[in-house]
Amino acid sequence: AQKITQTQPGMFVQEKEAVTLDCTYDTSDQSYGLFWYKQPSSGEMIFLIYQGSYDEQNATEGRYSLNFQKARKSANLVISASQLGDSAMYFCAMREGWGSQGNLIFGKGTKLSVKP
Amino acid sequence: AAGVIQSPRHLIKEKRETATLKCYPIPRHDTVYWYQQGPGQDPQFLISFYEKMQSDKGSIPDRFSAQQFSDYHSELNMSSLELGDSALYFCASSSQTGILDSPLHFGNGTRLTVT
């Protein structure tokens, strides 16, 4: 079964508008971490934001925020005031528990296109 | 700030040849990871090293091997290359393995093309 599900293969957003990229996850661990990465067409993987399973508050990093709904097992990325440079592939990823040795499991990604 | 350095950036090999990819992690990071990303795919975990010892193994083919050296750099060795090995290979590093909030920092990747 997919551990990380990103149901939106592609999305369009108008410049300066906000956009939400969906991510749901599946784990039986109580301790886990959720990450979002951005991959522009140039290929590099850029860390954006992290949310821990025990964090009470939703994570925020500049224009990025994470809408964490633990009971629904969702960790949606919200990008406010979209910019043309936000056009990229976005991956949701999870690290499970303490025995995972730290590697991340990625979703299939969402390709975001920002229109001028 | 120093980032993860991978070399080469691009590599073209023929079927059945061998390839070696190199990775220099961020200084003082104790864990190195290798990922393979096929065209239009998500990154797939191959193998990781913690303090120079193999710590976890993912979907790494038997034709591939990796190691981490005393200076913490890592190499991914790929033999008997197949067309399906064409992909973007990422190295990533992090500190404090097992700590949930430690992100993986990725290099720019090596794009391997097998012809």
Short mmCIF file of N, CA, C and O in Angstrom, two decimals, chain B residues 65-109:
data_model
loop_
_atom_site.label_atom_id
_atom_site.label_comp_id
_atom_site.label_asym_id
_atom_site.label_seq_id
_atom_site.Cartn_x
_atom_site.Cartn_y
_atom_site.Cartn_z
N SER B 65 26.69 -1.42 -5.67
CA SER B 65 27.25 -1.46 -4.32
C SER B 65 27.64 -0.04 -3.93
O SER B 65 27.80 0.82 -4.79
N ALA B 66 27.78 0.16 -2.66
CA ALA B 66 28.14 1.49 -2.19
C ALA B 66 28.98 1.37 -0.94
O ALA B 66 28.96 0.34 -0.25
N GLN B 67 29.72 2.40 -0.67
CA GLN B 67 30.48 2.44 0.57
C GLN B 67 30.70 3.89 0.98
O GLN B 67 30.58 4.80 0.17
N GLN B 68 31.01 4.05 2.25
CA GLN B 68 31.36 5.37 2.77
C GLN B 68 32.78 5.27 3.32
O GLN B 68 33.12 4.33 4.04
N PHE B 69 33.58 6.26 2.99
CA PHE B 69 35.00 6.24 3.31
C PHE B 69 35.29 7.00 4.60
O PHE B 69 34.42 7.63 5.19
N SER B 70 36.56 6.92 5.01
CA SER B 70 36.95 7.53 6.29
C SER B 70 36.73 9.04 6.30
O SER B 70 36.52 9.63 7.36
N ASP B 71 36.78 9.68 5.13
CA ASP B 71 36.53 11.13 5.09
C ASP B 71 35.04 11.44 4.90
O ASP B 71 34.68 12.58 4.65
N TYR B 72 34.21 10.43 5.02
CA TYR B 72 32.75 10.50 4.96
C TYR B 72 32.18 10.63 3.55
O TYR B 72 30.95 10.60 3.40
N HIS B 73 33.04 10.75 2.54
CA HIS B 73 32.46 10.75 1.22
C HIS B 73 31.98 9.34 0.87
O HIS B 73 32.45 8.36 1.45
N SER B 74 31.05 9.27 -0.04
CA SER B 74 30.46 7.98 -0.39
C SER B 74 30.52 7.79 -1.90
O SER B 74 30.53 8.77 -2.66
N GLU B 75 30.58 6.54 -2.31
CA GLU B 75 30.57 6.21 -3.73
C GLU B 75 29.55 5.11 -3.99
O GLU B 75 29.42 4.17 -3.21
N LEU B 76 28.84 5.29 -5.09
CA LEU B 76 27.87 4.30 -5.55
C LEU B 76 28.46 3.68 -6.81
O LEU B 76 28.70 4.38 -7.79
N ASN B 77 28.71 2.39 -6.75
CA ASN B 77 29.28 1.67 -7.88
C ASN B 77 28.21 0.85 -8.57
O ASN B 77 27.48 0.11 -7.91
N MET B 78 28.14 1.00 -9.86
CA MET B 78 27.09 0.35 -10.63
C MET B 78 27.74 -0.44 -11.75
O MET B 78 28.49 0.12 -12.56
N SER B 79 27.47 -1.74 -11.78
CA SER B 79 28.10 -2.59 -12.79
C SER B 79 27.04 -3.18 -13.71
O SER B 79 25.85 -3.15 -13.41
N SER B 80 27.51 -3.72 -14.83
CA SER B 80 26.61 -4.35 -15.82
C SER B 80 25.41 -3.47 -16.08
O SER B 80 24.25 -3.90 -15.98
N LEU B 81 25.67 -2.22 -16.41
CA LEU B 81 24.59 -1.25 -16.56
C LEU B 81 23.56 -1.69 -17.59
O LEU B 81 23.89 -2.30 -18.63
N GLU B 82 22.31 -1.39 -17.26
CA GLU B 82 21.18 -1.70 -18.14
C GLU B 82 20.50 -0.39 -18.52
O GLU B 82 20.65 0.63 -17.85
N LEU B 83 19.73 -0.45 -19.62
CA LEU B 83 19.03 0.75 -20.08
C LEU B 83 18.14 1.32 -18.96
O LEU B 83 18.02 2.54 -18.81
N GLY B 84 17.54 0.42 -18.18
CA GLY B 84 16.65 0.85 -17.11
C GLY B 84 17.33 1.55 -15.95
O GLY B 84 16.66 2.07 -15.06
N ASP B 85 18.66 1.54 -15.95
CA ASP B 85 19.39 2.24 -14.89
C ASP B 85 19.49 3.74 -15.17
O ASP B 85 19.95 4.50 -14.31
N SER B 86 19.07 4.15 -16.36
CA SER B 86 19.08 5.58 -16.69
C SER B 86 18.16 6.32 -15.74
O SER B 86 16.96 6.02 -15.65
N ALA B 87 18.70 7.24 -15.01
CA ALA B 87 17.93 7.93 -13.97
C ALA B 87 18.77 9.05 -13.39
O ALA B 87 19.95 9.21 -13.72
N LEU B 88 18.13 9.80 -12.51
CA LEU B 88 18.82 10.82 -11.72
C LEU B 88 19.14 10.18 -10.37
O LEU B 88 18.25 9.65 -9.71
N TYR B 89 20.40 10.19 -10.02
CA TYR B 89 20.84 9.58 -8.77
C TYR B 89 21.19 10.69 -7.78
O TYR B 89 22.06 11.52 -8.04
N PHE B 90 20.49 10.66 -6.67
CA PHE B 90 20.72 11.66 -5.63
C PHE B 90 21.48 11.07 -4.46
O PHE B 90 21.24 9.94 -4.04
N CYS B 91 22.35 11.87 -3.94
CA CYS B 91 22.93 11.62 -2.65
C CYS B 91 22.35 12.66 -1.70
O CYS B 91 22.10 13.80 -2.10
N ALA B 92 22.09 12.26 -0.47
CA ALA B 92 21.59 13.19 0.53
C ALA B 92 22.32 12.93 1.83
O ALA B 92 22.84 11.83 2.06
N SER B 93 22.37 13.92 2.67
CA SER B 93 22.99 13.71 3.98
C SER B 93 22.13 14.36 5.06
O SER B 93 21.32 15.26 4.78
N SER B 94 22.27 13.86 6.26
CA SER B 94 21.58 14.45 7.40
C SER B 94 22.43 14.21 8.64
O SER B 94 23.35 13.40 8.64
N SER B 95 22.07 14.93 9.69
CA SER B 95 22.75 14.72 10.95
C SER B 95 21.79 14.04 11.91
O SER B 95 20.58 14.15 11.78
N GLN B 96 22.33 13.31 12.85
CA GLN B 96 21.54 12.68 13.91
C GLN B 96 20.48 11.74 13.33
O GLN B 96 19.28 11.98 13.44
N THR B 97 20.94 10.70 12.73
CA THR B 97 20.01 9.72 12.18
C THR B 97 19.05 9.25 13.26
O THR B 97 19.41 9.11 14.42
N GLY B 98 17.81 9.03 12.86
CA GLY B 98 16.81 8.59 13.82
C GLY B 98 16.10 9.73 14.49
O GLY B 98 15.09 9.53 15.13
N ILE B 99 16.63 10.93 14.33
CA ILE B 99 15.93 12.09 14.85
C ILE B 99 14.92 12.52 13.78
O ILE B 99 15.29 12.84 12.66
N LEU B 100 13.67 12.52 14.14
CA LEU B 100 12.62 12.66 13.14
C LEU B 100 12.66 13.97 12.39
O LEU B 100 12.29 14.04 11.23
N ASP B 101 13.09 15.04 13.05
CA ASP B 101 12.97 16.35 12.42
C ASP B 101 14.22 16.77 11.66
O ASP B 101 14.33 17.91 11.24
N SER B 102 15.14 15.85 11.45
CA SER B 102 16.36 16.19 10.71
C SER B 102 16.13 15.97 9.22
O SER B 102 16.02 14.82 8.78
N PRO B 103 16.02 17.04 8.44
CA PRO B 103 15.72 16.83 7.02
C PRO B 103 16.92 16.25 6.29
O PRO B 103 18.06 16.41 6.70
N LEU B 104 16.63 15.58 5.19
CA LEU B 104 17.68 15.17 4.29
C LEU B 104 18.00 16.34 3.37
O LEU B 104 17.11 16.97 2.82
N HIS B 105 19.29 16.62 3.23
CA HIS B 105 19.74 17.67 2.32
C HIS B 105 20.31 16.97 1.10
O HIS B 105 21.25 16.18 1.21
N PHE B 106 19.73 17.28 -0.05
CA PHE B 106 20.09 16.58 -1.27
C PHE B 106 21.15 17.34 -2.07
O PHE B 106 21.17 18.58 -2.08
N GLY B 107 21.98 16.57 -2.75
CA GLY B 107 22.86 17.14 -3.76
C GLY B 107 22.07 17.42 -5.03
O GLY B 107 20.88 17.16 -5.10
N ASN B 108 22.76 17.95 -6.03
CA ASN B 108 22.10 18.28 -7.29
C ASN B 108 21.87 17.07 -8.18
O ASN B 108 21.22 17.18 -9.22
N GLY B 109 22.41 15.92 -7.76
CA GLY B 109 22.15 14.71 -8.50
C GLY B 109 23.13 14.45 -9.62
O GLY B 109 23.80 15.36 -10.12
#
